Coordinates of C-alpha atoms in Angstrom, one line a residue:
M25 CA -7.9 23.8 -9.0
K26 CA -10.5 21.4 -10.3
G27 CA -11.1 18.0 -8.7
E28 CA -11.6 14.8 -10.7
P29 CA -12.2 11.1 -10.0
M30 CA -9.0 9.3 -9.0
L31 CA -7.6 5.9 -7.9
I32 CA -5.3 6.2 -4.8
C33 CA -3.0 3.4 -3.9
I34 CA -0.6 3.6 -0.9
P35 CA 1.8 0.7 -0.3
D36 CA 3.1 1.4 3.2
I37 CA 6.0 -0.4 4.9
S38 CA 4.9 -1.7 8.3
G39 CA 7.5 -1.9 11.1
F40 CA 9.3 1.1 9.7
T41 CA 9.7 3.0 13.0
E42 CA 10.9 -0.1 14.9
F43 CA 13.4 -0.9 12.1
M44 CA 14.8 2.6 12.0
S45 CA 15.2 2.7 15.8
E46 CA 16.6 -0.8 16.3
T47 CA 19.1 -1.1 13.4
D48 CA 22.1 0.9 12.6
F49 CA 21.7 3.9 10.3
E50 CA 24.1 2.5 7.6
L51 CA 21.9 -0.5 7.2
S52 CA 18.5 1.2 7.3
S53 CA 19.6 3.9 4.9
K54 CA 20.2 1.2 2.3
I55 CA 17.2 -1.1 3.1
I56 CA 14.3 1.3 3.1
P57 CA 15.2 3.1 -0.3
A58 CA 15.8 -0.3 -1.9
L59 CA 12.3 -1.5 -0.8
L60 CA 10.6 1.7 -1.9
N61 CA 12.3 1.5 -5.3
Q62 CA 11.2 -2.1 -5.6
I63 CA 7.6 -1.0 -5.0
I64 CA 7.9 1.7 -7.7
Y65 CA 9.6 -0.6 -10.3
T66 CA 7.0 -3.3 -9.9
N67 CA 4.1 -1.0 -10.9
K68 CA 2.6 -2.7 -14.0
I69 CA -0.7 -0.8 -14.4
G70 CA 0.4 2.7 -15.1
L71 CA 0.1 4.2 -11.6
K72 CA 1.8 7.5 -11.2
V73 CA 3.9 8.5 -8.2
S74 CA 2.8 11.6 -6.4
E75 CA 5.3 11.4 -3.7
I76 CA 7.4 9.1 -1.4
E77 CA 6.4 9.6 2.2
G78 CA 9.2 8.1 4.2
D79 CA 7.9 4.6 4.5
A80 CA 5.2 4.8 1.8
V81 CA 4.6 5.5 -1.9
L82 CA 1.6 7.5 -2.8
F83 CA 0.4 6.3 -6.2
F84 CA -2.5 7.8 -8.2
K85 CA -4.3 7.2 -11.5
T86 CA -6.8 9.3 -13.4
G87 CA -8.7 8.5 -16.6
E88 CA -9.4 4.9 -17.5
M89 CA -9.2 2.7 -14.5
P90 CA -7.7 -0.8 -14.5
S91 CA -10.0 -3.7 -14.2
L92 CA -10.5 -5.0 -10.6
E93 CA -8.7 -8.2 -11.5
N94 CA -5.6 -6.2 -12.7
L95 CA -5.7 -3.9 -9.7
I96 CA -5.8 -6.8 -7.2
D97 CA -3.1 -8.6 -9.2
Q98 CA -0.9 -5.5 -9.0
C99 CA -1.3 -5.5 -5.2
R100 CA -0.3 -9.1 -5.1
I101 CA 2.8 -8.3 -7.2
F102 CA 3.7 -5.4 -4.9
Y103 CA 3.5 -7.7 -1.9
T104 CA 5.3 -10.8 -3.3
E105 CA 8.1 -8.8 -5.0
F106 CA 8.5 -6.8 -1.7
Y107 CA 9.2 -10.0 0.1
K108 CA 11.6 -11.3 -2.6
E109 CA 13.5 -8.0 -2.2
L110 CA 13.5 -8.4 1.6
D111 CA 15.2 -11.8 1.2
T112 CA 17.7 -10.5 -1.3
L113 CA 18.6 -7.6 1.0
R114 CA 19.0 -9.9 4.0
K115 CA 21.5 -12.1 2.1
K116 CA 23.3 -9.1 0.6
H117 CA 23.9 -7.5 4.0
K118 CA 24.3 -10.7 6.0
T119 CA 27.6 -9.5 7.5
N120 CA 25.7 -6.8 9.3
K121 CA 24.4 -8.2 12.7
D122 CA 21.0 -6.5 12.2
A123 CA 20.4 -8.0 8.7
A124 CA 18.7 -11.2 10.0
T125 CA 15.9 -9.1 11.5
I126 CA 14.9 -7.5 8.2
P127 CA 12.1 -9.9 7.2
D128 CA 10.9 -10.2 10.9
I129 CA 10.4 -6.5 11.4
L130 CA 9.4 -5.2 8.0
G131 CA 6.2 -5.9 6.1
L132 CA 3.7 -4.3 3.7
K133 CA 0.2 -3.0 3.9
I134 CA -1.7 -1.5 1.0
I135 CA -4.5 1.0 0.9
L136 CA -6.8 1.3 -2.1
H137 CA -9.3 4.1 -2.4
Y138 CA -11.3 5.6 -5.3
G139 CA -12.2 9.2 -4.8
K140 CA -14.7 11.2 -6.8
E141 CA -12.9 14.6 -6.3
I142 CA -9.2 14.9 -5.9
A143 CA -7.2 17.8 -7.4
L144 CA -3.8 17.8 -9.0
T145 CA -1.6 20.8 -8.7
K146 CA 2.1 21.4 -9.3
V147 CA 4.3 22.5 -6.4
G148 CA 7.9 23.1 -7.5
N149 CA 8.7 20.0 -9.6
S150 CA 6.2 17.8 -7.8
I151 CA 2.6 17.0 -8.5
K152 CA 0.6 17.3 -5.3
L153 CA -2.8 15.8 -4.6
F154 CA -5.5 17.7 -2.6
G155 CA -8.9 16.8 -1.4
E156 CA -10.9 15.1 1.3
D157 CA -10.6 11.7 -0.4
L158 CA -6.8 11.9 -0.1
I159 CA -7.2 12.7 3.6
I160 CA -9.4 9.6 4.0
A161 CA -6.8 7.4 2.2
H162 CA -4.1 8.6 4.6
K163 CA -6.2 8.3 7.7
L164 CA -6.9 4.7 6.9
L165 CA -3.3 3.8 7.4
K166 CA -4.3 4.0 11.1
N167 CA -7.3 1.7 11.6
K168 CA -8.8 -1.1 13.6
I169 CA -7.3 -4.0 11.6
R170 CA -5.4 -6.3 13.9
L171 CA -2.9 -7.4 11.3
N172 CA 0.4 -6.0 10.3
E173 CA 0.1 -6.8 6.6
Y174 CA -3.1 -6.5 4.7
L175 CA -4.9 -5.1 1.6
L176 CA -7.6 -2.5 2.5
L177 CA -10.3 -1.5 0.0
T178 CA -12.4 1.4 0.9
E179 CA -16.2 1.5 0.3
G180 CA -15.5 4.1 -2.3
L181 CA -13.4 1.7 -4.3
T182 CA -15.8 -1.3 -3.9
K183 CA -18.7 0.8 -5.0
Y184 CA -16.8 1.8 -8.1
Y185 CA -16.3 -1.8 -8.9
K186 CA -19.8 -2.8 -7.8
D187 CA -20.5 -4.9 -10.9
N188 CA -17.7 -7.2 -9.9
N189 CA -17.9 -10.0 -7.3
L190 CA -15.1 -8.9 -5.0
N191 CA -14.7 -12.3 -3.4
D192 CA -13.9 -13.9 -6.7
Q193 CA -10.7 -11.8 -6.9
F194 CA -9.0 -13.4 -3.8
D195 CA -7.9 -17.0 -4.1
W196 CA -5.7 -16.9 -0.9
G197 CA -8.4 -15.8 1.6
S198 CA -11.6 -14.0 2.2
L199 CA -12.5 -10.4 2.6
K200 CA -13.6 -9.1 6.0
Q201 CA -15.6 -5.9 6.8
N202 CA -14.8 -3.2 9.3
S203 CA -15.0 0.5 9.8
T204 CA -13.2 3.3 11.7
E205 CA -14.4 6.6 13.0
Y206 CA -12.2 9.6 12.3
D207 CA -12.4 13.2 13.4
H208 CA -13.7 15.6 10.8
V209 CA -14.5 12.9 8.2
G210 CA -16.7 10.5 10.2
K211 CA -17.1 6.8 9.9
I212 CA -15.3 5.1 7.0
N213 CA -16.3 1.6 5.9
Y214 CA -13.8 -0.7 4.3
S215 CA -13.0 -4.3 3.4
Y216 CA -9.7 -6.0 4.1
I217 CA -7.8 -9.2 3.5
N218 CA -4.6 -10.7 5.1
L219 CA -1.7 -10.6 2.7
K220 CA 0.6 -12.9 4.7
P221 CA -0.7 -16.2 3.0
L222 CA 0.7 -14.9 -0.3
V223 CA 4.3 -15.3 1.1
N224 CA 3.5 -18.8 2.3
E225 CA 2.5 -19.7 -1.3
E226 CA 5.9 -18.8 -2.6

């Protein structure tokens, strides 16, 4: 099993646990798969799906990487199309008493990481990813950011795109810096930006 450089992208539905516990199963069993499908279908830059993890999609890309501009634009598409689907689902299921809460509870956060050594291996019919960089990407779903919806870019990713001026890619806000300490992997530095203004632009 040989590791290789890889882009990791994890769009993760925030509010998932609350939504599952506070809405009836018939509604939640329709809403969550529809939202996950919307995320997968709006992939425009050739990301591959490794697996669907309940409330998140684990995308990866090897070989030629997208430009930073195209990558950020893809994240913008994930987010705005997610909200369009939320609104469509709210209207579609309006006869269900819980439908009105769909846009209030659910949201989206996106983790972007570039790892230097992640391995691909086949388990059954699925392609599984292995490596410390994958662990880092997953751990960053739990962090110190005091927002429910954001785009997070790890230091590994920003170093890969170091020749680009990061702040030029975001016309809806500015990047902020933070870090989180994790057992076994240590301190991870990252940048992040609030995604919520993108909905207000619509």
